[in-house]
PDB file of C-alpha atoms and ligand atoms in Angstrom:
ATOM      1  CA  MET A  17       0.000   0.000   0.000  1.00  0.00           C
ATOM      2  CA  ASN A  18       1.417   3.324  -1.035  1.00  0.00           C
ATOM      3  CA  PRO A  19       1.259   5.660   2.012  1.00  0.00           C
ATOM      4  CA  GLU A  20       0.809   8.690  -0.243  1.00  0.00           C
ATOM      5  CA  PHE A  21      -2.395   7.125  -1.445  1.00  0.00           C
ATOM      6  CA  VAL A  22      -3.758   6.901   2.087  1.00  0.00           C
ATOM      7  CA  CYS A  23      -2.957  10.527   2.740  1.00  0.00           C
ATOM      8  CA  SER A  24      -4.579  11.706  -0.462  1.00  0.00           C
ATOM      9  CA  ILE A  25      -7.995  10.341   0.456  1.00  0.00           C
ATOM     10  CA  ALA A  26     -10.367  13.176   1.284  1.00  0.00           C
ATOM     11  CA  ARG A  27     -11.658  13.088   4.816  1.00  0.00           C
ATOM     12  CA  PRO A  28     -15.443  13.134   5.092  1.00  0.00           C
ATOM     13  CA  VAL A  29     -16.791  16.550   5.919  1.00  0.00           C
ATOM     14  CA  SER A  30     -20.521  16.622   6.523  1.00  0.00           C
ATOM     15  CA  THR A  31     -22.191  19.999   6.499  1.00  0.00           C
ATOM     16  CA  ARG A  32     -25.630  21.435   6.176  1.00  0.00           C
ATOM     17  CA  THR A  33     -25.861  24.533   4.031  1.00  0.00           C
ATOM     18  CA  PRO A  34     -28.771  26.742   3.010  1.00  0.00           C
ATOM     19  CA  VAL A  35     -30.398  25.590  -0.197  1.00  0.00           C
ATOM     20  CA  GLY A  36     -31.858  27.720  -2.924  1.00  0.00           C
ATOM     21  CA  PRO A  37     -35.215  27.304  -4.552  1.00  0.00           C
ATOM     22  CA  VAL A  38     -34.650  23.696  -5.661  1.00  0.00           C
ATOM     23  CA  ARG A  39     -36.277  22.004  -2.705  1.00  0.00           C
ATOM     24  CA  GLY A  40     -38.966  24.514  -1.800  1.00  0.00           C
ATOM     25  CA  GLY A  41     -39.816  23.403   1.740  1.00  0.00           C
ATOM     26  CA  ASN A  42     -36.343  22.665   3.004  1.00  0.00           C
ATOM     27  CA  ASP A  43     -33.987  25.362   4.116  1.00  0.00           C
ATOM     28  CA  VAL A  44     -30.870  23.261   4.654  1.00  0.00           C
ATOM     29  CA  ASP A  45     -29.041  20.706   2.560  1.00  0.00           C
ATOM     30  CA  ALA A  46     -26.694  18.071   3.985  1.00  0.00           C
ATOM     31  CA  ALA A  47     -23.455  17.707   2.038  1.00  0.00           C
ATOM     32  CA  LEU A  48     -20.413  15.428   1.960  1.00  0.00           C
ATOM     33  CA  ALA A  49     -17.065  16.436   0.480  1.00  0.00           C
ATOM     34  CA  VAL A  50     -15.026  13.621  -1.086  1.00  0.00           C
ATOM     35  CA  ARG A  51     -11.935  14.561  -3.097  1.00  0.00           C
ATOM     36  CA  ASP A  52     -13.064  17.436  -5.361  1.00  0.00           C
ATOM     37  CA  LEU A  53     -16.700  16.473  -5.220  1.00  0.00           C
ATOM     38  CA  THR A  54     -19.353  17.840  -2.872  1.00  0.00           C
ATOM     39  CA  LEU A  55     -22.325  15.525  -2.789  1.00  0.00           C
ATOM     40  CA  SER A  56     -25.650  17.076  -1.895  1.00  0.00           C
ATOM     41  CA  ALA A  57     -29.187  17.150  -3.225  1.00  0.00           C
ATOM     42  CA  ARG A  58     -28.404  20.551  -4.699  1.00  0.00           C
ATOM     43  CA  ASN A  59     -25.400  19.100  -6.456  1.00  0.00           C
ATOM     44  CA  PRO A  60     -26.414  15.493  -7.164  1.00  0.00           C
ATOM     45  CA  ALA A  61     -23.771  13.118  -8.486  1.00  0.00           C
ATOM     46  CA  ILE A  62     -24.047  10.544 -11.235  1.00  0.00           C
ATOM     47  CA  ILE A  63     -22.668   7.312  -9.827  1.00  0.00           C
ATOM     48  CA  VAL A  64     -21.678   4.657 -12.342  1.00  0.00           C
ATOM     49  CA  PRO A  65     -21.491   1.033 -11.169  1.00  0.00           C
ATOM     50  CA  VAL A  66     -19.015  -1.336 -12.838  1.00  0.00           C
ATOM     51  CA  MET A  67     -19.337  -5.101 -12.468  1.00  0.00           C
ATOM     52  CA  PRO A  68     -16.191  -6.723 -13.919  1.00  0.00           C
ATOM     53  CA  GLN A  69     -16.043 -10.489 -13.575  1.00  0.00           C
ATOM     54  CA  HIS A  70     -12.268 -10.648 -13.869  1.00  0.00           C
ATOM     55  CA  ARG A  71      -9.535  -8.683 -12.142  1.00  0.00           C
ATOM     56  CA  SER A  72      -7.975  -7.881 -15.515  1.00  0.00           C
ATOM     57  CA  ASP A  73     -11.147  -5.977 -16.546  1.00  0.00           C
ATOM     58  CA  VAL A  74     -11.500  -3.750 -13.476  1.00  0.00           C
ATOM     59  CA  ALA A  75      -9.325  -0.831 -14.641  1.00  0.00           C
ATOM     60  CA  GLY A  76     -10.783  -0.830 -18.164  1.00  0.00           C
ATOM     61  CA  GLU A  77     -14.358  -0.760 -16.923  1.00  0.00           C
ATOM     62  CA  CYS A  78     -13.562   2.038 -14.465  1.00  0.00           C
ATOM     63  CA  ALA A  79     -11.904   4.023 -17.264  1.00  0.00           C
ATOM     64  CA  ALA A  80     -15.023   3.567 -19.420  1.00  0.00           C
ATOM     65  CA  ALA A  81     -17.181   4.876 -16.564  1.00  0.00           C
ATOM     66  CA  VAL A  82     -14.957   7.960 -16.176  1.00  0.00           C
ATOM     67  CA  ALA A  83     -15.029   8.526 -19.940  1.00  0.00           C
ATOM     68  CA  VAL A  84     -18.845   8.788 -19.979  1.00  0.00           C
ATOM     69  CA  GLY A  85     -18.818  11.337 -17.159  1.00  0.00           C
ATOM     70  CA  ALA A  86     -19.124   9.336 -13.933  1.00  0.00           C
ATOM     71  CA  GLN A  87     -18.766  11.620 -10.903  1.00  0.00           C
ATOM     72  CA  VAL A  88     -18.360   8.604  -8.644  1.00  0.00           C
ATOM     73  CA  VAL A  89     -17.408   5.102  -9.811  1.00  0.00           C
ATOM     74  CA  GLU A  90     -18.866   2.196  -7.861  1.00  0.00           C
ATOM     75  CA  TRP A  91     -16.821  -0.994  -8.104  1.00  0.00           C
ATOM     76  CA  ARG A  92     -19.233  -3.876  -7.429  1.00  0.00           C
ATOM     77  CA  VAL A  93     -16.645  -6.298  -6.139  1.00  0.00           C
ATOM     78  CA  ASP A  94     -19.186  -9.086  -5.687  1.00  0.00           C
ATOM     79  CA  ALA A  95     -19.268  -9.593  -9.478  1.00  0.00           C
ATOM     80  CA  LEU A  96     -15.640 -10.793  -9.469  1.00  0.00           C
ATOM     81  CA  GLN A  97     -15.149 -14.453 -10.230  1.00  0.00           C
ATOM     82  CA  ASP A  98     -11.394 -14.726  -9.952  1.00  0.00           C
ATOM     83  CA  LEU A  99     -10.796 -13.512  -6.406  1.00  0.00           C
ATOM     84  CA  ASP A 100     -13.167 -16.083  -4.953  1.00  0.00           C
ATOM     85  CA  ALA A 101     -15.076 -13.136  -3.588  1.00  0.00           C
ATOM     86  CA  THR A 102     -18.373 -14.711  -4.510  1.00  0.00           C
ATOM     87  CA  THR A 103     -20.595 -16.841  -2.331  1.00  0.00           C
ATOM     88  CA  GLY A 104     -19.730 -20.003  -4.207  1.00  0.00           C
ATOM     89  CA  GLY A 105     -15.953 -19.550  -4.144  1.00  0.00           C
ATOM     90  CA  PRO A 106     -14.384 -22.219  -1.931  1.00  0.00           C
ATOM     91  CA  ALA A 107     -11.156 -20.364  -1.169  1.00  0.00           C
ATOM     92  CA  GLU A 108     -10.662 -17.236   0.897  1.00  0.00           C
ATOM     93  CA  PRO A 109     -10.360 -14.153  -1.320  1.00  0.00           C
ATOM     94  CA  ASP A 110      -6.837 -12.836  -1.787  1.00  0.00           C
ATOM     95  CA  LEU A 111      -7.206  -9.636   0.221  1.00  0.00           C
ATOM     96  CA  ASP A 112      -3.792  -8.234  -0.757  1.00  0.00           C
ATOM     97  CA  LEU A 113      -4.633  -8.683  -4.413  1.00  0.00           C
ATOM     98  CA  LEU A 114      -7.962  -6.995  -3.869  1.00  0.00           C
ATOM     99  CA  VAL A 115      -6.346  -3.987  -2.180  1.00  0.00           C
ATOM    100  CA  ASP A 116      -3.661  -3.789  -4.879  1.00  0.00           C
ATOM    101  CA  THR A 117      -6.348  -3.827  -7.553  1.00  0.00           C
ATOM    102  CA  ALA A 118      -8.184  -0.966  -5.852  1.00  0.00           C
ATOM    103  CA  ASP A 119      -4.915   0.979  -5.497  1.00  0.00           C
ATOM    104  CA  GLU A 120      -4.154   0.556  -9.195  1.00  0.00           C
ATOM    105  CA  LEU A 121      -7.452   2.225 -10.080  1.00  0.00           C
ATOM    106  CA  ARG A 122      -6.283   5.656  -8.953  1.00  0.00           C
ATOM    107  CA  SER A 123      -4.389   6.172 -12.206  1.00  0.00           C
ATOM    108  CA  VAL A 124      -7.546   5.686 -14.271  1.00  0.00           C
ATOM    109  CA  LEU A 125      -9.917   7.434 -11.863  1.00  0.00           C
ATOM    110  CA  GLY A 126      -7.910  10.634 -11.365  1.00  0.00           C
ATOM    111  CA  GLU A 127      -9.929  12.684  -8.861  1.00  0.00           C
ATOM    112  CA  VAL A 128     -13.146  10.697  -9.419  1.00  0.00           C
ATOM    113  CA  PRO A 129     -14.031   9.055  -6.077  1.00  0.00           C
ATOM    114  CA  LEU A 130     -14.110   5.262  -5.856  1.00  0.00           C
ATOM    115  CA  LEU A 131     -17.053   3.665  -4.018  1.00  0.00           C
ATOM    116  CA  PHE A 132     -16.162   0.123  -2.997  1.00  0.00           C
ATOM    117  CA  THR A 133     -19.213  -2.137  -2.746  1.00  0.00           C
ATOM    118  CA  VAL A 134     -19.588  -5.807  -1.918  1.00  0.00           C
ATOM    119  CA  ARG A 135     -23.276  -6.519  -2.445  1.00  0.00           C
ATOM    120  CA  THR A 136     -24.457  -9.644  -0.655  1.00  0.00           C
ATOM    121  CA  THR A 137     -27.112 -12.028  -1.943  1.00  0.00           C
ATOM    122  CA  ALA A 138     -29.339 -10.784   0.897  1.00  0.00           C
ATOM    123  CA  GLU A 139     -29.440  -7.380  -0.844  1.00  0.00           C
ATOM    124  CA  GLY A 140     -29.568  -8.451  -4.483  1.00  0.00           C
ATOM    125  CA  GLY A 141     -25.870  -9.082  -5.234  1.00  0.00           C
ATOM    126  CA  HIS A 142     -23.585 -12.076  -5.692  1.00  0.00           C
ATOM    127  CA  GLY A 143     -21.688 -11.516  -2.487  1.00  0.00           C
ATOM    128  CA  PRO A 144     -20.349 -13.657   0.307  1.00  0.00           C
ATOM    129  CA  SER A 145     -21.282 -14.786   3.801  1.00  0.00           C
ATOM    130  CA  ASP A 146     -21.386 -12.151   6.539  1.00  0.00           C
ATOM    131  CA  GLN A 147     -17.962 -13.237   7.878  1.00  0.00           C
ATOM    132  CA  ARG A 148     -16.263 -13.007   4.494  1.00  0.00           C
ATOM    133  CA  TYR A 149     -18.122  -9.753   3.782  1.00  0.00           C
ATOM    134  CA  VAL A 150     -16.652  -8.220   6.933  1.00  0.00           C
ATOM    135  CA  ARG A 151     -13.119  -9.431   6.106  1.00  0.00           C
ATOM    136  CA  LEU A 152     -13.238  -7.947   2.589  1.00  0.00           C
ATOM    137  CA  LEU A 153     -14.423  -4.564   3.788  1.00  0.00           C
ATOM    138  CA  GLU A 154     -12.043  -4.502   6.754  1.00  0.00           C
ATOM    139  CA  ALA A 155      -9.084  -5.024   4.424  1.00  0.00           C
ATOM    140  CA  VAL A 156     -10.103  -2.184   2.125  1.00  0.00           C
ATOM    141  CA  ILE A 157     -10.905   0.200   4.983  1.00  0.00           C
ATOM    142  CA  ARG A 158      -7.608  -0.515   6.788  1.00  0.00           C
ATOM    143  CA  ALA A 159      -5.638  -0.004   3.567  1.00  0.00           C
ATOM    144  CA  GLY A 160      -7.456   3.232   2.720  1.00  0.00           C
ATOM    145  CA  ALA A 161      -7.951   1.801  -0.757  1.00  0.00           C
ATOM    146  CA  ALA A 162     -11.327   3.430  -1.474  1.00  0.00           C
ATOM    147  CA  ASP A 163     -12.781   6.920  -1.071  1.00  0.00           C
ATOM    148  CA  LEU A 164     -16.134   5.555   0.096  1.00  0.00           C
ATOM    149  CA  VAL A 165     -17.230   2.109   1.251  1.00  0.00           C
ATOM    150  CA  ASP A 166     -20.723   0.678   1.057  1.00  0.00           C
ATOM    151  CA  VAL A 167     -21.843  -1.126   4.201  1.00  0.00           C
ATOM    152  CA  GLU A 168     -25.143  -3.019   4.398  1.00  0.00           C
ATOM    153  CA  TYR A 169     -26.175  -1.825   7.816  1.00  0.00           C
ATOM    154  CA  ARG A 170     -28.135  -4.998   8.663  1.00  0.00           C
ATOM    155  CA  ARG A 171     -25.196  -7.434   8.163  1.00  0.00           C
ATOM    156  CA  ASP A 172     -23.674  -9.119  11.205  1.00  0.00           C
ATOM    157  CA  GLY A 173     -20.558  -7.115  12.011  1.00  0.00           C
ATOM    158  CA  ALA A 174     -21.821  -3.924  10.331  1.00  0.00           C
ATOM    159  CA  ALA A 175     -21.539  -1.836  13.514  1.00  0.00           C
ATOM    160  CA  ASP A 176     -17.848  -2.769  13.822  1.00  0.00           C
ATOM    161  CA  LEU A 177     -17.280  -1.832  10.180  1.00  0.00           C
ATOM    162  CA  PHE A 178     -18.835   1.602  10.733  1.00  0.00           C
ATOM    163  CA  GLU A 179     -16.583   2.064  13.731  1.00  0.00           C
ATOM    164  CA  LEU A 180     -13.458   0.902  11.876  1.00  0.00           C
ATOM    165  CA  ALA A 181     -14.253   3.158   8.915  1.00  0.00           C
ATOM    166  CA  GLY A 182     -14.753   6.076  11.296  1.00  0.00           C
ATOM    167  CA  ARG A 183     -11.339   5.505  12.846  1.00  0.00           C
ATOM    168  CA  HIS A 184      -9.704   5.353   9.404  1.00  0.00           C
ATOM    169  CA  GLY A 185     -11.558   8.408   8.078  1.00  0.00           C
ATOM    170  CA  VAL A 186     -13.316   6.458   5.336  1.00  0.00           C
ATOM    171  CA  PRO A 187     -16.891   7.645   4.741  1.00  0.00           C
ATOM    172  CA  VAL A 188     -19.519   4.898   4.782  1.00  0.00           C
ATOM    173  CA  VAL A 189     -22.440   4.776   2.388  1.00  0.00           C
ATOM    174  CA  ALA A 190     -25.000   2.752   4.340  1.00  0.00           C
ATOM    175  CA  SER A 191     -27.194   0.405   2.335  1.00  0.00           C
ATOM    176  CA  TYR A 192     -30.666  -1.049   2.603  1.00  0.00           C
ATOM    177  CA  HIS A 193     -32.323  -2.904  -0.289  1.00  0.00           C
ATOM    178  CA  ASP A 194     -35.834  -4.305  -0.424  1.00  0.00           C
ATOM    179  CA  PHE A 195     -36.427  -6.152  -3.703  1.00  0.00           C
ATOM    180  CA  SER A 196     -39.854  -7.404  -2.635  1.00  0.00           C
ATOM    181  CA  GLY A 197     -41.692  -4.168  -1.934  1.00  0.00           C
ATOM    182  CA  THR A 198     -41.737  -0.679  -0.457  1.00  0.00           C
ATOM    183  CA  PRO A 199     -41.996  -0.164   3.311  1.00  0.00           C
ATOM    184  CA  SER A 200     -44.166   2.663   4.644  1.00  0.00           C
ATOM    185  CA  ALA A 201     -42.792   6.213   4.528  1.00  0.00           C
ATOM    186  CA  GLU A 202     -42.355   6.131   8.292  1.00  0.00           C
ATOM    187  CA  GLU A 203     -40.324   2.920   8.077  1.00  0.00           C
ATOM    188  CA  ILE A 204     -38.106   4.318   5.310  1.00  0.00           C
ATOM    189  CA  GLU A 205     -37.501   7.480   7.339  1.00  0.00           C
ATOM    190  CA  GLY A 206     -36.637   5.253  10.313  1.00  0.00           C
ATOM    191  CA  ILE A 207     -34.141   3.246   8.240  1.00  0.00           C
ATOM    192  CA  LEU A 208     -32.415   6.410   6.995  1.00  0.00           C
ATOM    193  CA  ALA A 209     -32.284   7.769  10.550  1.00  0.00           C
ATOM    194  CA  ALA A 210     -30.917   4.462  11.904  1.00  0.00           C
ATOM    195  CA  GLN A 211     -28.168   4.441   9.266  1.00  0.00           C
ATOM    196  CA  GLU A 212     -27.189   7.993  10.231  1.00  0.00           C
ATOM    197  CA  ALA A 213     -27.186   7.044  13.921  1.00  0.00           C
ATOM    198  CA  MET A 214     -24.794   4.169  13.139  1.00  0.00           C
ATOM    199  CA  GLY A 215     -22.327   6.618  11.629  1.00  0.00           C
ATOM    200  CA  ALA A 216     -23.192   6.651   7.929  1.00  0.00           C
ATOM    201  CA  ALA A 217     -21.719   9.518   5.914  1.00  0.00           C
ATOM    202  CA  ILE A 218     -24.484   8.894   3.370  1.00  0.00           C
ATOM    203  CA  ALA A 219     -27.732   7.049   4.159  1.00  0.00           C
ATOM    204  CA  LYS A 220     -29.088   4.983   1.247  1.00  0.00           C
ATOM    205  CA  VAL A 221     -32.304   3.086   0.612  1.00  0.00           C
ATOM    206  CA  ALA A 222     -33.394   1.216  -2.557  1.00  0.00           C
ATOM    207  CA  VAL A 223     -36.875  -0.308  -2.677  1.00  0.00           C
ATOM    208  CA  MET A 224     -39.091  -2.080  -5.206  1.00  0.00           C
ATOM    209  CA  PRO A 225     -42.394  -0.396  -6.076  1.00  0.00           C
ATOM    210  CA  ARG A 226     -45.553  -2.370  -6.793  1.00  0.00           C
ATOM    211  CA  ASN A 227     -47.242   0.743  -8.201  1.00  0.00           C
ATOM    212  CA  GLN A 228     -46.802   4.500  -8.550  1.00  0.00           C
ATOM    213  CA  ALA A 229     -48.137   5.070  -5.026  1.00  0.00           C
ATOM    214  CA  ASP A 230     -45.077   3.140  -3.754  1.00  0.00           C
ATOM    215  CA  VAL A 231     -42.799   5.436  -5.767  1.00  0.00           C
ATOM    216  CA  ALA A 232     -44.525   8.427  -4.189  1.00  0.00           C
ATOM    217  CA  THR A 233     -44.021   6.828  -0.758  1.00  0.00           C
ATOM    218  CA  LEU A 234     -40.252   6.592  -1.336  1.00  0.00           C
ATOM    219  CA  LEU A 235     -40.098  10.198  -2.520  1.00  0.00           C
ATOM    220  CA  LEU A 236     -42.219  11.396   0.417  1.00  0.00           C
ATOM    221  CA  ALA A 237     -39.971   9.618   2.908  1.00  0.00           C
ATOM    222  CA  THR A 238     -36.899  11.126   1.241  1.00  0.00           C
ATOM    223  CA  ALA A 239     -38.277  14.664   1.323  1.00  0.00           C
ATOM    224  CA  ARG A 240     -39.316  14.336   4.956  1.00  0.00           C
ATOM    225  CA  ARG A 241     -36.031  12.834   6.108  1.00  0.00           C
ATOM    226  CA  ALA A 242     -34.022  15.413   4.162  1.00  0.00           C
ATOM    227  CA  GLU A 243     -35.576  18.144   6.264  1.00  0.00           C
ATOM    228  CA  SER A 244     -33.642  17.058   9.346  1.00  0.00           C
ATOM    229  CA  ALA A 245     -30.916  14.615   8.238  1.00  0.00           C
ATOM    230  CA  ALA A 246     -27.367  15.690   9.072  1.00  0.00           C
ATOM    231  CA  VAL A 247     -25.974  13.488   6.268  1.00  0.00           C
ATOM    232  CA  PRO A 248     -26.882  13.369   2.579  1.00  0.00           C
ATOM    233  CA  LEU A 249     -29.327  10.705   1.394  1.00  0.00           C
ATOM    234  CA  ILE A 250     -29.458   8.507  -1.697  1.00  0.00           C
ATOM    235  CA  THR A 251     -32.811   6.880  -2.365  1.00  0.00           C
ATOM    236  CA  MET A 252     -34.372   5.168  -5.302  1.00  0.00           C
ATOM    237  CA  SER A 253     -37.449   3.258  -6.282  1.00  0.00           C
ATOM    238  CA  MET A 254     -36.255   0.488  -8.589  1.00  0.00           C
ATOM    239  CA  ALA A 255     -37.425  -0.901 -11.960  1.00  0.00           C
ATOM    240  CA  GLY A 256     -39.163   1.061 -14.723  1.00  0.00           C
ATOM    241  CA  THR A 257     -42.023   1.962 -12.369  1.00  0.00           C
ATOM    242  CA  GLY A 258     -39.583   3.852 -10.170  1.00  0.00           C
ATOM    243  CA  ALA A 259     -37.631   5.564 -12.979  1.00  0.00           C
ATOM    244  CA  ILE A 260     -38.868   9.024 -11.998  1.00  0.00           C
ATOM    245  CA  SER A 261     -37.040   8.647  -8.666  1.00  0.00           C
ATOM    246  CA  ARG A 262     -33.750   8.154 -10.517  1.00  0.00           C
ATOM    247  CA  MET A 263     -34.152  11.243 -12.705  1.00  0.00           C
ATOM    248  CA  ALA A 264     -35.862  13.589 -10.236  1.00  0.00           C
ATOM    249  CA  GLY A 265     -34.958  12.146  -6.826  1.00  0.00           C
ATOM    250  CA  HIS A 266     -32.587  15.033  -6.129  1.00  0.00           C
ATOM    251  CA  LEU A 267     -35.546  17.427  -6.010  1.00  0.00           C
ATOM    252  CA  PHE A 268     -36.799  15.397  -3.058  1.00  0.00           C
ATOM    253  CA  GLY A 269     -33.429  15.219  -1.283  1.00  0.00           C
ATOM    254  CA  SER A 270     -31.377  12.440  -2.889  1.00  0.00           C
ATOM    255  CA  CYS A 271     -27.755  13.396  -3.531  1.00  0.00           C
ATOM    256  CA  GLY A 272     -26.955  10.814  -6.214  1.00  0.00           C
ATOM    257  CA  SER A 273     -28.344   8.584  -8.916  1.00  0.00           C
ATOM    258  CA  PHE A 274     -26.843   5.389 -10.331  1.00  0.00           C
ATOM    259  CA  GLY A 275     -26.586   5.394 -14.152  1.00  0.00           C
ATOM    260  CA  THR A 276     -25.297   2.696 -16.445  1.00  0.00           C
ATOM    261  CA  VAL A 277     -22.537   2.256 -18.924  1.00  0.00           C
ATOM    262  CA  GLY A 278     -23.163  -1.234 -20.254  1.00  0.00           C
ATOM    263  CA  GLN A 279     -24.520  -3.604 -17.629  1.00  0.00           C
ATOM    264  CA  ALA A 280     -27.026  -2.319 -15.058  1.00  0.00           C
ATOM    265  CA  SER A 281     -26.344  -3.261 -11.433  1.00  0.00           C
ATOM    266  CA  ALA A 282     -30.010  -2.959 -10.411  1.00  0.00           C
ATOM    267  CA  PRO A 283     -33.359  -2.768 -12.208  1.00  0.00           C
ATOM    268  CA  GLY A 284     -34.443   0.579 -13.642  1.00  0.00           C
ATOM    269  CA  GLN A 285     -31.043   2.246 -13.976  1.00  0.00           C
ATOM    270  CA  ILE A 286     -30.846   4.713 -16.863  1.00  0.00           C
ATOM    271  CA  PRO A 287     -27.861   5.020 -19.266  1.00  0.00           C
ATOM    272  CA  VAL A 288     -25.517   7.776 -18.088  1.00  0.00           C
ATOM    273  CA  ALA A 289     -25.931  10.077 -21.108  1.00  0.00           C
ATOM    274  CA  ASP A 290     -29.738   9.995 -20.813  1.00  0.00           C
ATOM    275  CA  LEU A 291     -29.639  10.317 -17.036  1.00  0.00           C
ATOM    276  CA  THR A 292     -27.354  13.359 -17.199  1.00  0.00           C
ATOM    277  CA  GLU A 293     -29.631  15.125 -19.652  1.00  0.00           C
ATOM    278  CA  LEU A 294     -32.805  14.181 -17.779  1.00  0.00           C
ATOM    279  CA  MET A 295     -31.461  15.387 -14.446  1.00  0.00           C
ATOM    280  CA  GLU A 296     -30.237  18.649 -15.961  1.00  0.00           C
ATOM    281  CA  ARG A 297     -33.609  19.315 -17.564  1.00  0.00           C
ATOM    282  CA  VAL A 298     -35.531  18.458 -14.420  1.00  0.00           C
ATOM    283  CA  THR A 299     -33.246  20.728 -12.384  1.00  0.00           C
ATOM    284  CA  ALA A 300     -33.598  23.599 -14.855  1.00  0.00           C
ATOM    285  CA  ALA A 301     -37.390  23.252 -14.874  1.00  0.00           C
ATOM    286  CA  SER A 302     -37.497  23.255 -11.076  1.00  0.00           C
ATOM    287  CA  ARG A 303     -35.499  26.495 -10.879  1.00  0.00           C
ATOM    288  CA  GLN A 304     -38.040  28.540 -12.813  1.00  0.00           C
ATOM    289  CA  SER A 305     -39.746  31.201 -10.775  1.00  0.00           C
TER     290      SER A 305
HETATM  291  O1  DQA B  20     -27.033   0.516  -3.632  1.00  0.00           O
HETATM  292  C1  DQA B  20     -26.976   0.638  -4.832  1.00  0.00           C
HETATM  293  C2  DQA B  20     -28.097   1.175  -5.590  1.00  0.00           C
HETATM  294  C3  DQA B  20     -28.523   0.213  -6.682  1.00  0.00           C
HETATM  295  O2  DQA B  20     -29.108  -0.922  -6.084  1.00  0.00           O
HETATM  296  C4  DQA B  20     -29.600   0.872  -7.561  1.00  0.00           C
HETATM  297  O3  DQA B  20     -30.766   0.508  -7.420  1.00  0.00           O
HETATM  298  O4  DQA B  20     -29.245   1.727  -8.378  1.00  0.00           O
HETATM  299  C5  DQA B  20     -27.325  -0.183  -7.521  1.00  0.00           C
HETATM  300  C6  DQA B  20     -26.205  -0.774  -6.696  1.00  0.00           C
HETATM  301  O5  DQA B  20     -25.080  -1.043  -7.532  1.00  0.00           O
HETATM  302  C7  DQA B  20     -25.804   0.179  -5.600  1.00  0.00           C
HETATM  303  O6  DQA B  20     -24.869  -0.441  -4.768  1.00  0.00           O
END
């Protein structure tokens, strides 16, 4: 691990600043600074997930994400087949190789922040058991090999990971996925608040809508939580039914939206070029007097 790399990682700085006319009812906007980027609902980021199956493809896929305008690149490590990082792999993953691979990405990412995600099967990914999940994330946090780490806040060992990340100055993006439905607005607000209480630098919820009322529920919960949250939120209603939440979620308080280059990492994601244009148009329309 190159010590200069550790030092160059931006420390999380959470702030709440006055917002303009974008989110009418709210007068403050939680923000997180990572490298040159400030994530907030006023300044929502396009996050591009990459899901390489082989170590040799990781840098190329990250470079492709940067080339289409990713403001954050999410490396979905659970897609890897040759580090035995998957559930089915019999051997322990090679943690040094994993950290080295993450380190090597800096040359293709430049100042674009790297979000390191191991998505477990419990939350719609290909990932490992809770014990292996914790070991993978611990290694990356200790090495300072990512700008942001995703932690599924319901996994066994999650509280320790939040604590470890806090000690190492690595901001945690807390995760909650429900692929079977949409909880009530009160429950979603409670999840976002619980993630913040655990130490999340960003609180994140992804849910599956059964109808448009469910999409409205997700947006309502986001807008309500954004009024008092001290950390930025990322929320989305998945699949085509929830597409409006991916293009206009920032108006309700979401600070980022996942867009695709190539393979989608979850249902309903919109290609980056379309997503960029849609979000810009929605923002411009919302700023009219
Ligand atoms: O948590 C998320 C959000 C997501 O599930 C989505 O619905 O866009 C995509 C995942 O890659 C990411 O880790």
